[in-house]
PDB file of C-alpha atoms and ligand atoms in Angstrom:
ATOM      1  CA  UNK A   1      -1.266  -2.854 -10.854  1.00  0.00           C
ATOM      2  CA  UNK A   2      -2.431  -1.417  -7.590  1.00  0.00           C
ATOM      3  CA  UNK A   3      -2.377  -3.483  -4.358  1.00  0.00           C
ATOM      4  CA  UNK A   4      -5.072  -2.261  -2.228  1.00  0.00           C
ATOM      5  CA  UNK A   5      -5.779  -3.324   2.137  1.00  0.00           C
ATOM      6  CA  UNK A   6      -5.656  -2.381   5.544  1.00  0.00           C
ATOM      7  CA  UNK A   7      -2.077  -2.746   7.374  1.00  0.00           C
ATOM      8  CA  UNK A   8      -1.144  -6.128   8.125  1.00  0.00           C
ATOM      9  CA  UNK A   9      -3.164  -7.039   5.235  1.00  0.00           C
ATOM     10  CA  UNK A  10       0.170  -8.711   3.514  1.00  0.00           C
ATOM     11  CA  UNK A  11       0.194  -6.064   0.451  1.00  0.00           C
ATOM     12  CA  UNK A  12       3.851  -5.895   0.619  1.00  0.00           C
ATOM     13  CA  UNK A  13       4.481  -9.236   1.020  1.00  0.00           C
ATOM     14  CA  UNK A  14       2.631 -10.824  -2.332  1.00  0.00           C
ATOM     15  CA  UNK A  15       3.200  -6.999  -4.127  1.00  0.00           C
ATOM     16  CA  UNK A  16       7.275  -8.176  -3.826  1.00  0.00           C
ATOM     17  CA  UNK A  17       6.837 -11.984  -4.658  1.00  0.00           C
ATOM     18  CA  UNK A  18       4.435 -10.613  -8.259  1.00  0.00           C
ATOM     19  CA  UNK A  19       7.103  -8.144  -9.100  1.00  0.00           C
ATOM     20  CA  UNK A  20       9.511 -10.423  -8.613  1.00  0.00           C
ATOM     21  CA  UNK A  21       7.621 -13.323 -11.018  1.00  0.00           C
ATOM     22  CA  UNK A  22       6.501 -10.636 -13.401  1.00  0.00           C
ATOM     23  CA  UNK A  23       9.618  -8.845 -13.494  1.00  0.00           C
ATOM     24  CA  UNK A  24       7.932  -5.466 -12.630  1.00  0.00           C
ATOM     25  CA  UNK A  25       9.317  -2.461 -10.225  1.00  0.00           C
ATOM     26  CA  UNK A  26       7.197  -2.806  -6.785  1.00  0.00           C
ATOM     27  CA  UNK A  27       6.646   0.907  -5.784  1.00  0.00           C
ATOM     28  CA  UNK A  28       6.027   1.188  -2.279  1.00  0.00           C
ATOM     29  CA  UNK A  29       5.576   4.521  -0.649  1.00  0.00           C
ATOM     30  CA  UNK A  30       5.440   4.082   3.074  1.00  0.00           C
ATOM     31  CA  UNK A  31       9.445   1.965   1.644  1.00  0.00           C
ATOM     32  CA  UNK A  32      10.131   5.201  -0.138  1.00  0.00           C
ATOM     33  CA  UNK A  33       8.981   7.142   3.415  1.00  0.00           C
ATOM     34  CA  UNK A  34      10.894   5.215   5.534  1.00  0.00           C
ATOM     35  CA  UNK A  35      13.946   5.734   3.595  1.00  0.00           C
ATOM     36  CA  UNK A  36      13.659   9.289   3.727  1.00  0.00           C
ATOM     37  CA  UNK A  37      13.230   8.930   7.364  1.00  0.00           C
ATOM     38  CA  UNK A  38      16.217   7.020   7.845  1.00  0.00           C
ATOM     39  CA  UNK A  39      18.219   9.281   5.629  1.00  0.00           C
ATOM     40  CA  UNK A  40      17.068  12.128   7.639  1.00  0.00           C
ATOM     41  CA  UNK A  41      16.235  14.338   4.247  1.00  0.00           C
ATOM     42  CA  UNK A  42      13.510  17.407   4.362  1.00  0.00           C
ATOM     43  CA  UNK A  43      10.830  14.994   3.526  1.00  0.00           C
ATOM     44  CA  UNK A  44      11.876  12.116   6.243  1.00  0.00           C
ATOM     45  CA  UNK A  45      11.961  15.258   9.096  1.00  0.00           C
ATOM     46  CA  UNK A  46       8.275  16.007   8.030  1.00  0.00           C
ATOM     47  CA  UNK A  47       6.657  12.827   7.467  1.00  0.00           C
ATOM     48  CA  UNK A  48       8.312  10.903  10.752  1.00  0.00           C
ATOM     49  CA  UNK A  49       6.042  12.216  13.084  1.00  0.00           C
ATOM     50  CA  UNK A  50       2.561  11.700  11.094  1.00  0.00           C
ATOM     51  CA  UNK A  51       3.818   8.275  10.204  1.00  0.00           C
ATOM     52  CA  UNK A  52       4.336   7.778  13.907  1.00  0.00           C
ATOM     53  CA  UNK A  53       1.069   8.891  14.821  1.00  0.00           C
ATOM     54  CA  UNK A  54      -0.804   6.739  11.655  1.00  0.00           C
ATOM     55  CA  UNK A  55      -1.520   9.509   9.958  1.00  0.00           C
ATOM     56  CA  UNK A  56      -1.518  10.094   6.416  1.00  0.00           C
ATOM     57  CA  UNK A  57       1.499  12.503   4.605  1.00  0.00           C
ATOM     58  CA  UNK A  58       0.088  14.720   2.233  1.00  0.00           C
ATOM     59  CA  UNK A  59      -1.043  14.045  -0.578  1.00  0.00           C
ATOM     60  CA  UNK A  60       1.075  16.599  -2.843  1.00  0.00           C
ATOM     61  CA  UNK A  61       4.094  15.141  -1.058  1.00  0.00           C
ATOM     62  CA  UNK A  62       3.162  11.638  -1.909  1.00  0.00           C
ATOM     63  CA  UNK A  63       2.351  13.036  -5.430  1.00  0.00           C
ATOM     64  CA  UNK A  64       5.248  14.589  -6.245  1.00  0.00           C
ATOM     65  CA  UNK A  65       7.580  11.072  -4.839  1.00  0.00           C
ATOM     66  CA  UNK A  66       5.692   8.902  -7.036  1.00  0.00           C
ATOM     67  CA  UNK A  67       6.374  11.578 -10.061  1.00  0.00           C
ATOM     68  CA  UNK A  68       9.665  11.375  -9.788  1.00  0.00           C
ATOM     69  CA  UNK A  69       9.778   7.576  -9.234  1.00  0.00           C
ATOM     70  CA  UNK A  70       7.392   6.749 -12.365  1.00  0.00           C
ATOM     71  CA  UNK A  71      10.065   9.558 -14.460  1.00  0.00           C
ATOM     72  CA  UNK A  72      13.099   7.656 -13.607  1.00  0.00           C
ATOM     73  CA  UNK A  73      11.645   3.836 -14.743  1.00  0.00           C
ATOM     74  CA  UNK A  74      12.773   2.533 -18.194  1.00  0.00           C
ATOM     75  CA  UNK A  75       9.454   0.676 -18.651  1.00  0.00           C
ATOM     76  CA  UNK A  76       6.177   1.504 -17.281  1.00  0.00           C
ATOM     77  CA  UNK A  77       5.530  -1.799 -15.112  1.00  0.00           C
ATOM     78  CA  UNK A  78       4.687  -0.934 -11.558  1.00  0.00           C
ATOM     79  CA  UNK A  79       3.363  -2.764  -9.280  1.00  0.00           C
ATOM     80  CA  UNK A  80       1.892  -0.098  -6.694  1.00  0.00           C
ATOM     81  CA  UNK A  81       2.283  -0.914  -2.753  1.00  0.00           C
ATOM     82  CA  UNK A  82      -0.195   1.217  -0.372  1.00  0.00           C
ATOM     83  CA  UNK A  83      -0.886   3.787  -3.186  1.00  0.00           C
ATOM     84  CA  UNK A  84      -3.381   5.050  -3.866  1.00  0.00           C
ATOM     85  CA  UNK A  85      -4.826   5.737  -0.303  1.00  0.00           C
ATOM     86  CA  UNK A  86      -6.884   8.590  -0.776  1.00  0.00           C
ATOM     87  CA  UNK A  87      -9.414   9.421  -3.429  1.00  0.00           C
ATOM     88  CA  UNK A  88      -7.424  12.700  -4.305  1.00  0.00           C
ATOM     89  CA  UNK A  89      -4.121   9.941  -4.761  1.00  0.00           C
ATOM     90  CA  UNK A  90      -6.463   8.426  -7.060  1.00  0.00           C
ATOM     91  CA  UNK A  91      -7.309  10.830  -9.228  1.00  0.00           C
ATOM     92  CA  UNK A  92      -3.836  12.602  -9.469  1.00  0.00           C
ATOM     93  CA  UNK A  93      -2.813   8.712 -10.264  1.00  0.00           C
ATOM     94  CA  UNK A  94      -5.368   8.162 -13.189  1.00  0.00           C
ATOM     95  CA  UNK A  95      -4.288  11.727 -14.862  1.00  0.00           C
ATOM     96  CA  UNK A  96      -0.912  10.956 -14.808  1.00  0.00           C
ATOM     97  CA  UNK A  97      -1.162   7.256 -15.836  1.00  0.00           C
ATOM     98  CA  UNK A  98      -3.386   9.354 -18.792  1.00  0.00           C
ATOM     99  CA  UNK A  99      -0.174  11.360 -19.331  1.00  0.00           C
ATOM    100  CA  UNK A 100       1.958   8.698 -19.690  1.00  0.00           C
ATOM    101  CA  UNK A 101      -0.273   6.217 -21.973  1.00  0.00           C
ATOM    102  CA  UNK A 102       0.103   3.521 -19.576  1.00  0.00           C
ATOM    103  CA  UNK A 103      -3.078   1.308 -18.660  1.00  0.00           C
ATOM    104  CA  UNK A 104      -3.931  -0.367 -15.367  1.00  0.00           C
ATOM    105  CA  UNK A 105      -4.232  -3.819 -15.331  1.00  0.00           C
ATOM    106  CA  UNK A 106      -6.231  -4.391 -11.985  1.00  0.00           C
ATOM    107  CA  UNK A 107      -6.931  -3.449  -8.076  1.00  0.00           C
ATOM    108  CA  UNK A 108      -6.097  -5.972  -5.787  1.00  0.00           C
ATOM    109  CA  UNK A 109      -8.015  -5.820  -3.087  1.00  0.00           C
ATOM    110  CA  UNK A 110      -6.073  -8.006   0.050  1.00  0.00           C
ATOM    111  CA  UNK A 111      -8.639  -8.723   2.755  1.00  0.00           C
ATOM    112  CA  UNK A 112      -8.330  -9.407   6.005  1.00  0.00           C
ATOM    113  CA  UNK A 113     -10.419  -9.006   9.533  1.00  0.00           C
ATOM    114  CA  UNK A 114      -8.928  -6.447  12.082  1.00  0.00           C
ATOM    115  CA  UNK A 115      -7.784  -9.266  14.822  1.00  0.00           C
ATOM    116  CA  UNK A 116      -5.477 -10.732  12.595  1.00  0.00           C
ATOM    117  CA  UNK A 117      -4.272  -7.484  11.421  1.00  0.00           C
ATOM    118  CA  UNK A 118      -3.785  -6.728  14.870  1.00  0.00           C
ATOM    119  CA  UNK A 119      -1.928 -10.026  15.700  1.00  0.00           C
ATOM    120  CA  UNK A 120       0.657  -9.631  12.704  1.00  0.00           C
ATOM    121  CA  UNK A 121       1.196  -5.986  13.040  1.00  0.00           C
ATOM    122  CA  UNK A 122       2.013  -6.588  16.864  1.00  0.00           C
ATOM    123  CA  UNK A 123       4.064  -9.648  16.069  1.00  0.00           C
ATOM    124  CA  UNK A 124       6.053  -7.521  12.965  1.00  0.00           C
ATOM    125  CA  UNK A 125       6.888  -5.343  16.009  1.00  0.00           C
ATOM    126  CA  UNK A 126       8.553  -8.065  18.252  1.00  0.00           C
ATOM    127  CA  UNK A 127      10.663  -9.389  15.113  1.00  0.00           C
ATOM    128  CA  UNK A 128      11.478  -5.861  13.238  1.00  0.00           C
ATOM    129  CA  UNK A 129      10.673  -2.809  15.888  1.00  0.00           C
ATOM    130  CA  UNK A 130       8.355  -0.594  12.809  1.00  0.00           C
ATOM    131  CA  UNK A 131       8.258   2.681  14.872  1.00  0.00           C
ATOM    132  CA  UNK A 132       4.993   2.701  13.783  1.00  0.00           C
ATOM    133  CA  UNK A 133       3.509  -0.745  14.930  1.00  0.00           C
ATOM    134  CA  UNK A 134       2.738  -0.115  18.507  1.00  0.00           C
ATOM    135  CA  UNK A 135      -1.157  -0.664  19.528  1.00  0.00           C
ATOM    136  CA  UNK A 136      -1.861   3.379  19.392  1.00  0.00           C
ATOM    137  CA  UNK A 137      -0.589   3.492  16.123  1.00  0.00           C
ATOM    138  CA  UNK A 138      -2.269   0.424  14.909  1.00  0.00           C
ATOM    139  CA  UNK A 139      -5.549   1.660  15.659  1.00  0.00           C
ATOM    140  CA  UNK A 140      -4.852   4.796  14.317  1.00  0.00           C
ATOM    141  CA  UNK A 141      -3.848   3.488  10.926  1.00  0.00           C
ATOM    142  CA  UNK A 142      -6.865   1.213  10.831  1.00  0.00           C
ATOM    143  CA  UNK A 143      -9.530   4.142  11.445  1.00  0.00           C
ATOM    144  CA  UNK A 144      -7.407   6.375   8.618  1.00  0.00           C
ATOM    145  CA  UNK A 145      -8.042   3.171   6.637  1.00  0.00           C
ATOM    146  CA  UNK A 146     -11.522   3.175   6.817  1.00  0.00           C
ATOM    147  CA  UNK A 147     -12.022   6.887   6.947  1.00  0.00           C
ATOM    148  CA  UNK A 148      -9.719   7.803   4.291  1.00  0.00           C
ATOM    149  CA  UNK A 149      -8.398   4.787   1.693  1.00  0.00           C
ATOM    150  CA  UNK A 150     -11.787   2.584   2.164  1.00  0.00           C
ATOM    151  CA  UNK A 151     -13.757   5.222  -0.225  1.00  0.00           C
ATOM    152  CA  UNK A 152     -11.700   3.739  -3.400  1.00  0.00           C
ATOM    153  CA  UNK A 153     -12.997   0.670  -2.787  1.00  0.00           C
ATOM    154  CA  UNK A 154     -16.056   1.676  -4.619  1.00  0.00           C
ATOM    155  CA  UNK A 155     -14.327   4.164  -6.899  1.00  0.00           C
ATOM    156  CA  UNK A 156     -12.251   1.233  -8.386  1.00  0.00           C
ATOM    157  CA  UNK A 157     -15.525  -0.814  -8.380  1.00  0.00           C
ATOM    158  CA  UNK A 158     -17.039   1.317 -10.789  1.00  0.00           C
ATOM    159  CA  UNK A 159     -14.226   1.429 -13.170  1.00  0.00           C
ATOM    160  CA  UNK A 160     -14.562  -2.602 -12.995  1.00  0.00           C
ATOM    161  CA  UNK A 161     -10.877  -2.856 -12.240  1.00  0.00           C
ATOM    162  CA  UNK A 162     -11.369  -4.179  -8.914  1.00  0.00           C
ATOM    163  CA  UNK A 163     -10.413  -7.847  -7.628  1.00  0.00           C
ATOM    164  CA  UNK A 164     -10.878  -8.882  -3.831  1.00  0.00           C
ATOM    165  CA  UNK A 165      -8.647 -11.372  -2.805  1.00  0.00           C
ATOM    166  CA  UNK A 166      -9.320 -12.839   0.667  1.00  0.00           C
ATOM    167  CA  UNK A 167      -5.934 -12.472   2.543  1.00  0.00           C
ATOM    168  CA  UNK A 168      -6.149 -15.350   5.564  1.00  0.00           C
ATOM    169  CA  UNK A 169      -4.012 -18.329   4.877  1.00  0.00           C
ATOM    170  CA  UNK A 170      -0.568 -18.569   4.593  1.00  0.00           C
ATOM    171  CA  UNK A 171       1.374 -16.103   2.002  1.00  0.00           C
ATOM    172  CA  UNK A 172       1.613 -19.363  -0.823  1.00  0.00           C
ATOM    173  CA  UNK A 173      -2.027 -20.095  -0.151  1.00  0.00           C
ATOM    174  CA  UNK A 174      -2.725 -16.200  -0.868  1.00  0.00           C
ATOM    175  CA  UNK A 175      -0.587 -15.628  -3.552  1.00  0.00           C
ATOM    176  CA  UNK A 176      -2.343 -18.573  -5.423  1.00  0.00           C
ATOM    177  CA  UNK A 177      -5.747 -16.555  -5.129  1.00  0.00           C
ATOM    178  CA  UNK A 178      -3.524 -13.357  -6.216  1.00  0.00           C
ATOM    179  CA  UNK A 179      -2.162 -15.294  -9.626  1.00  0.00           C
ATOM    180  CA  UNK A 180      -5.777 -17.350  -9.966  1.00  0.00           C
ATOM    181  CA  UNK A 181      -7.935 -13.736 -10.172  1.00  0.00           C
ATOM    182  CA  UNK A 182      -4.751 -12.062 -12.551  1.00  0.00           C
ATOM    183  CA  UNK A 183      -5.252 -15.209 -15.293  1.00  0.00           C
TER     184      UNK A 183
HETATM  185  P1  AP5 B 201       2.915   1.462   4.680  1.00  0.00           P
HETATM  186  O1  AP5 B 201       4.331   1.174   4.751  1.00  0.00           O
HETATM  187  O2  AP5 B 201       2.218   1.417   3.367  1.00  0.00           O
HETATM  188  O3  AP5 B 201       2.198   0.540   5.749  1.00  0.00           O
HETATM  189  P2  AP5 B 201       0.732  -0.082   5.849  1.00  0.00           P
HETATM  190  O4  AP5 B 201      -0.243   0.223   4.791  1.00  0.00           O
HETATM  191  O5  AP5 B 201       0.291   0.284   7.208  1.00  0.00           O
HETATM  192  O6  AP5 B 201       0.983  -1.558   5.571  1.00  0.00           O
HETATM  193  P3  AP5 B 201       2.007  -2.554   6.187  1.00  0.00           P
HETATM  194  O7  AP5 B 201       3.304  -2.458   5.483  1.00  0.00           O
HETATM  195  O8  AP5 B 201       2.042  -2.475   7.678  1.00  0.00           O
HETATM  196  O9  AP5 B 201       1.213  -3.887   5.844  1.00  0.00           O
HETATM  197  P4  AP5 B 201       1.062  -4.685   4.468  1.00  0.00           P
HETATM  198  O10 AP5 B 201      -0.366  -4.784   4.093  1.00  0.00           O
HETATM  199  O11 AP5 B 201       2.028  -4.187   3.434  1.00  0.00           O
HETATM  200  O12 AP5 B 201       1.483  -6.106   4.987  1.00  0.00           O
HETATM  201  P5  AP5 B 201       2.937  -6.776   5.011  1.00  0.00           P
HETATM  202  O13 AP5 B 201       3.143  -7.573   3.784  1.00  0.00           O
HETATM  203  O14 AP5 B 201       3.953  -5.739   5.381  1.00  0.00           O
HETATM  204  O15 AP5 B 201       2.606   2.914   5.284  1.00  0.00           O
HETATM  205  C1  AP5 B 201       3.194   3.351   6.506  1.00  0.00           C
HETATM  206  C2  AP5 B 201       2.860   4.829   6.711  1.00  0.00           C
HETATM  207  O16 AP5 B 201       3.443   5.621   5.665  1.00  0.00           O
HETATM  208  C3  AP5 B 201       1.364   5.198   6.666  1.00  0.00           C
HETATM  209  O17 AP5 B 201       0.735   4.996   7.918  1.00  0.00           O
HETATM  210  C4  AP5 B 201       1.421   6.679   6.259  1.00  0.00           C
HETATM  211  O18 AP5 B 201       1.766   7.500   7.350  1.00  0.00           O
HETATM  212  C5  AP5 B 201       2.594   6.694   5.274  1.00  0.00           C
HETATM  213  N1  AP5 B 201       2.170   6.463   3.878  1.00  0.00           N
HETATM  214  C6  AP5 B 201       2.507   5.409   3.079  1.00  0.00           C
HETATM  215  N2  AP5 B 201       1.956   5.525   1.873  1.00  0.00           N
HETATM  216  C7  AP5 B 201       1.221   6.661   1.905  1.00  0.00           C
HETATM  217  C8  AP5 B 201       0.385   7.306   0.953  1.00  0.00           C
HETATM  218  N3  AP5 B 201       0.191   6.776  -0.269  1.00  0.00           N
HETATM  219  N4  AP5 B 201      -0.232   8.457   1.322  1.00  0.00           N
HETATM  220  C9  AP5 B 201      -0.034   9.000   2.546  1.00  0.00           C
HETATM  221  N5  AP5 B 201       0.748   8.439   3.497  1.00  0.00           N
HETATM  222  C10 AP5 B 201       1.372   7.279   3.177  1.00  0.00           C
HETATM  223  O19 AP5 B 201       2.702  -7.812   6.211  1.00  0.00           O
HETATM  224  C11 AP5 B 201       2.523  -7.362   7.542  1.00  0.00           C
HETATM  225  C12 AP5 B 201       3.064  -8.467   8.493  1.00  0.00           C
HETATM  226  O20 AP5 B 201       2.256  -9.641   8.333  1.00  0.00           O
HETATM  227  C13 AP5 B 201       4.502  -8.897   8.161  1.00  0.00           C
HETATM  228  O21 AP5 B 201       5.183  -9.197   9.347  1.00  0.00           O
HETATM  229  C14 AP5 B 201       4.324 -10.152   7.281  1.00  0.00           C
HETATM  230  O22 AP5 B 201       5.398 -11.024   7.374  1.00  0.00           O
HETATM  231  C15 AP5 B 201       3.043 -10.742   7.879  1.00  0.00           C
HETATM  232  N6  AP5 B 201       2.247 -11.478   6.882  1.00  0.00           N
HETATM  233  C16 AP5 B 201       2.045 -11.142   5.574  1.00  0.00           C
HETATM  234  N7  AP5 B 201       1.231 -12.041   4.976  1.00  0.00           N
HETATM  235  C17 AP5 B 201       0.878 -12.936   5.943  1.00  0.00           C
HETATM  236  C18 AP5 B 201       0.043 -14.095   5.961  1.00  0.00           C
HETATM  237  N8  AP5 B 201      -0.611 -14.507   4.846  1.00  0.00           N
HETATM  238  N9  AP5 B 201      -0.095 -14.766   7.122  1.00  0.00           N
HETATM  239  C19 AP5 B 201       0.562 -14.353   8.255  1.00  0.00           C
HETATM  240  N10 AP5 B 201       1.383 -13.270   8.317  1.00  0.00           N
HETATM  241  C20 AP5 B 201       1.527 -12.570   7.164  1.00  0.00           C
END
C-alpha cells in the first residue's frame, strides 16, 4: 500500500498505526533519510541540505534505498510512507513491484487544506525541532508537493487504485475513514 499527501497531512502517523494492525513493514523514506543524516553516511552528507531546503533527493538515490530495503524483507508487505513522490518514483516502483510479483493493494490519498498543514508542521517544530519544519521550508515542501508529487494523483486515478481519505479530525477519527475505504 502507498500512503499518498502533502506534509502535515498525518501519512506517517495512520501509515505506523496500519502496519502495526496489519502486521506489515512501514517504509518511510524521508525515516530512512533522516537516519542517514544522523549517521552522517555519504548519502545523509548529500541529502541534508536539499531536505533542509524542501527539496526533493534524487530520484536514483531514493531508488536505489528502497531496492535495497524491499531485498532485505522476508515477506513482501509494505506499507509505503511519502513514496512515491514523483512520477519517475512511480514508474521505477510499478517495474520493480512487476519484478518481484507483488500487487498493490491501494493509494491512500490523506487530505488536508494548507492552514492546517501549516499549523501542525509549525507545532511538530515546537515539540520535536524537524530541521526541516521552519516556515521557509514548509512552503517550500508544499509547492514541491504540488509541482512535483500532485501529478500521481491522476496517474493512480487511472489505474483505479486510488482512495481519498479526508485527513481533518483527530488521528482515531481518520484512521476509521483509512480502515472503512480498505474493507
Ligand atoms: P518526509 O519525512 O516524507 O516528510 P513529509 O512528506 O514532508 O511529511 P511529514 O512527515 O512532515 O508529514 P506526514 O504527512 O507524514 O504527517 P505526520 O504523520 O508526520 O520527507 C522529508 C524530506 O525527505 C522531503 O522534503 C524530501 O527532501 C526527502 N524525501 C523523503 N522521501 C522522498 C522521496 N520519496 N523522494 C525524494 N525526496 C524524499 O504528522 C505531522 C504532524 O501532525 C505530527 O506532529 C503529528 O503528530 C500531527 N498529526 C498527525 N495527524 C494529525 C491529526 N489528525 N490531527 C492533528 N495533528 C495530527
Amino acid at each position: 500500500m502507498i500512503f499518498l499527501g502533502p506534509p502535515g497531512a498525518g501519512k506517517g502517523t495512520q501509515a505506523a498505526r496500519l502496519a502495526s494492525e496489519l502486521g506489515y513493514k512501514k517504509l518511510s523514506t524521508g525515516d530512512l533519510l533522516r537516519e542517514h543524516v544522523a549517521g552522517n553516511t555519504e548519502l545523509g552528507q548529500l541529502a541534508k541540505p536539499i531536505m533542509d531546503r524542501g527539496d526533493l533527493v534524487p530520484d536514483d538515490l531514493i531508488l536505489a534505498m528502497v531496492r535495497e530495503e524491499l531485498a532485505g524483507l522476508e515477506a513482501p508487505q509494505v506499507i509505503f510512507d511519502g513514496f512515491p513522490r514523483t512520477i519517475a518514483q512511480a514508474r521505477a516502483l510499478d517495474k520493480l513491484l512487476a519484478e518481484l510479483g507483488i500487487r498493490l493493494r491501494g493509494v491512500l490519498l490523506v487530505d488536508v487544506e494548507q492552514e492546517e498543514l501549516i499549523r501542525r508542521l509549525l507545532e511538530r517544530a515546537h515539540k520535536e525541532g524537524r530541521s526541516d519544519d521552519n516556515e521557509a521550508t514548509i512552503r517550500r515542501r508544499l509547492e514541491v508537493y504540488t509541482q512535483q508529487t500532485q501529478p500521481l494523483v491522476s496517474y493512480y486515478q487511472s489505474t483505479g487504485a486510488l482512495r481519498h481519505i479526508e485527513g481533518l479530525g483527530t488521528p482515531d477519527e481518520v484512521y476509521k475513514r483509512i480502515t472503512g475505504a480498505l474493507s
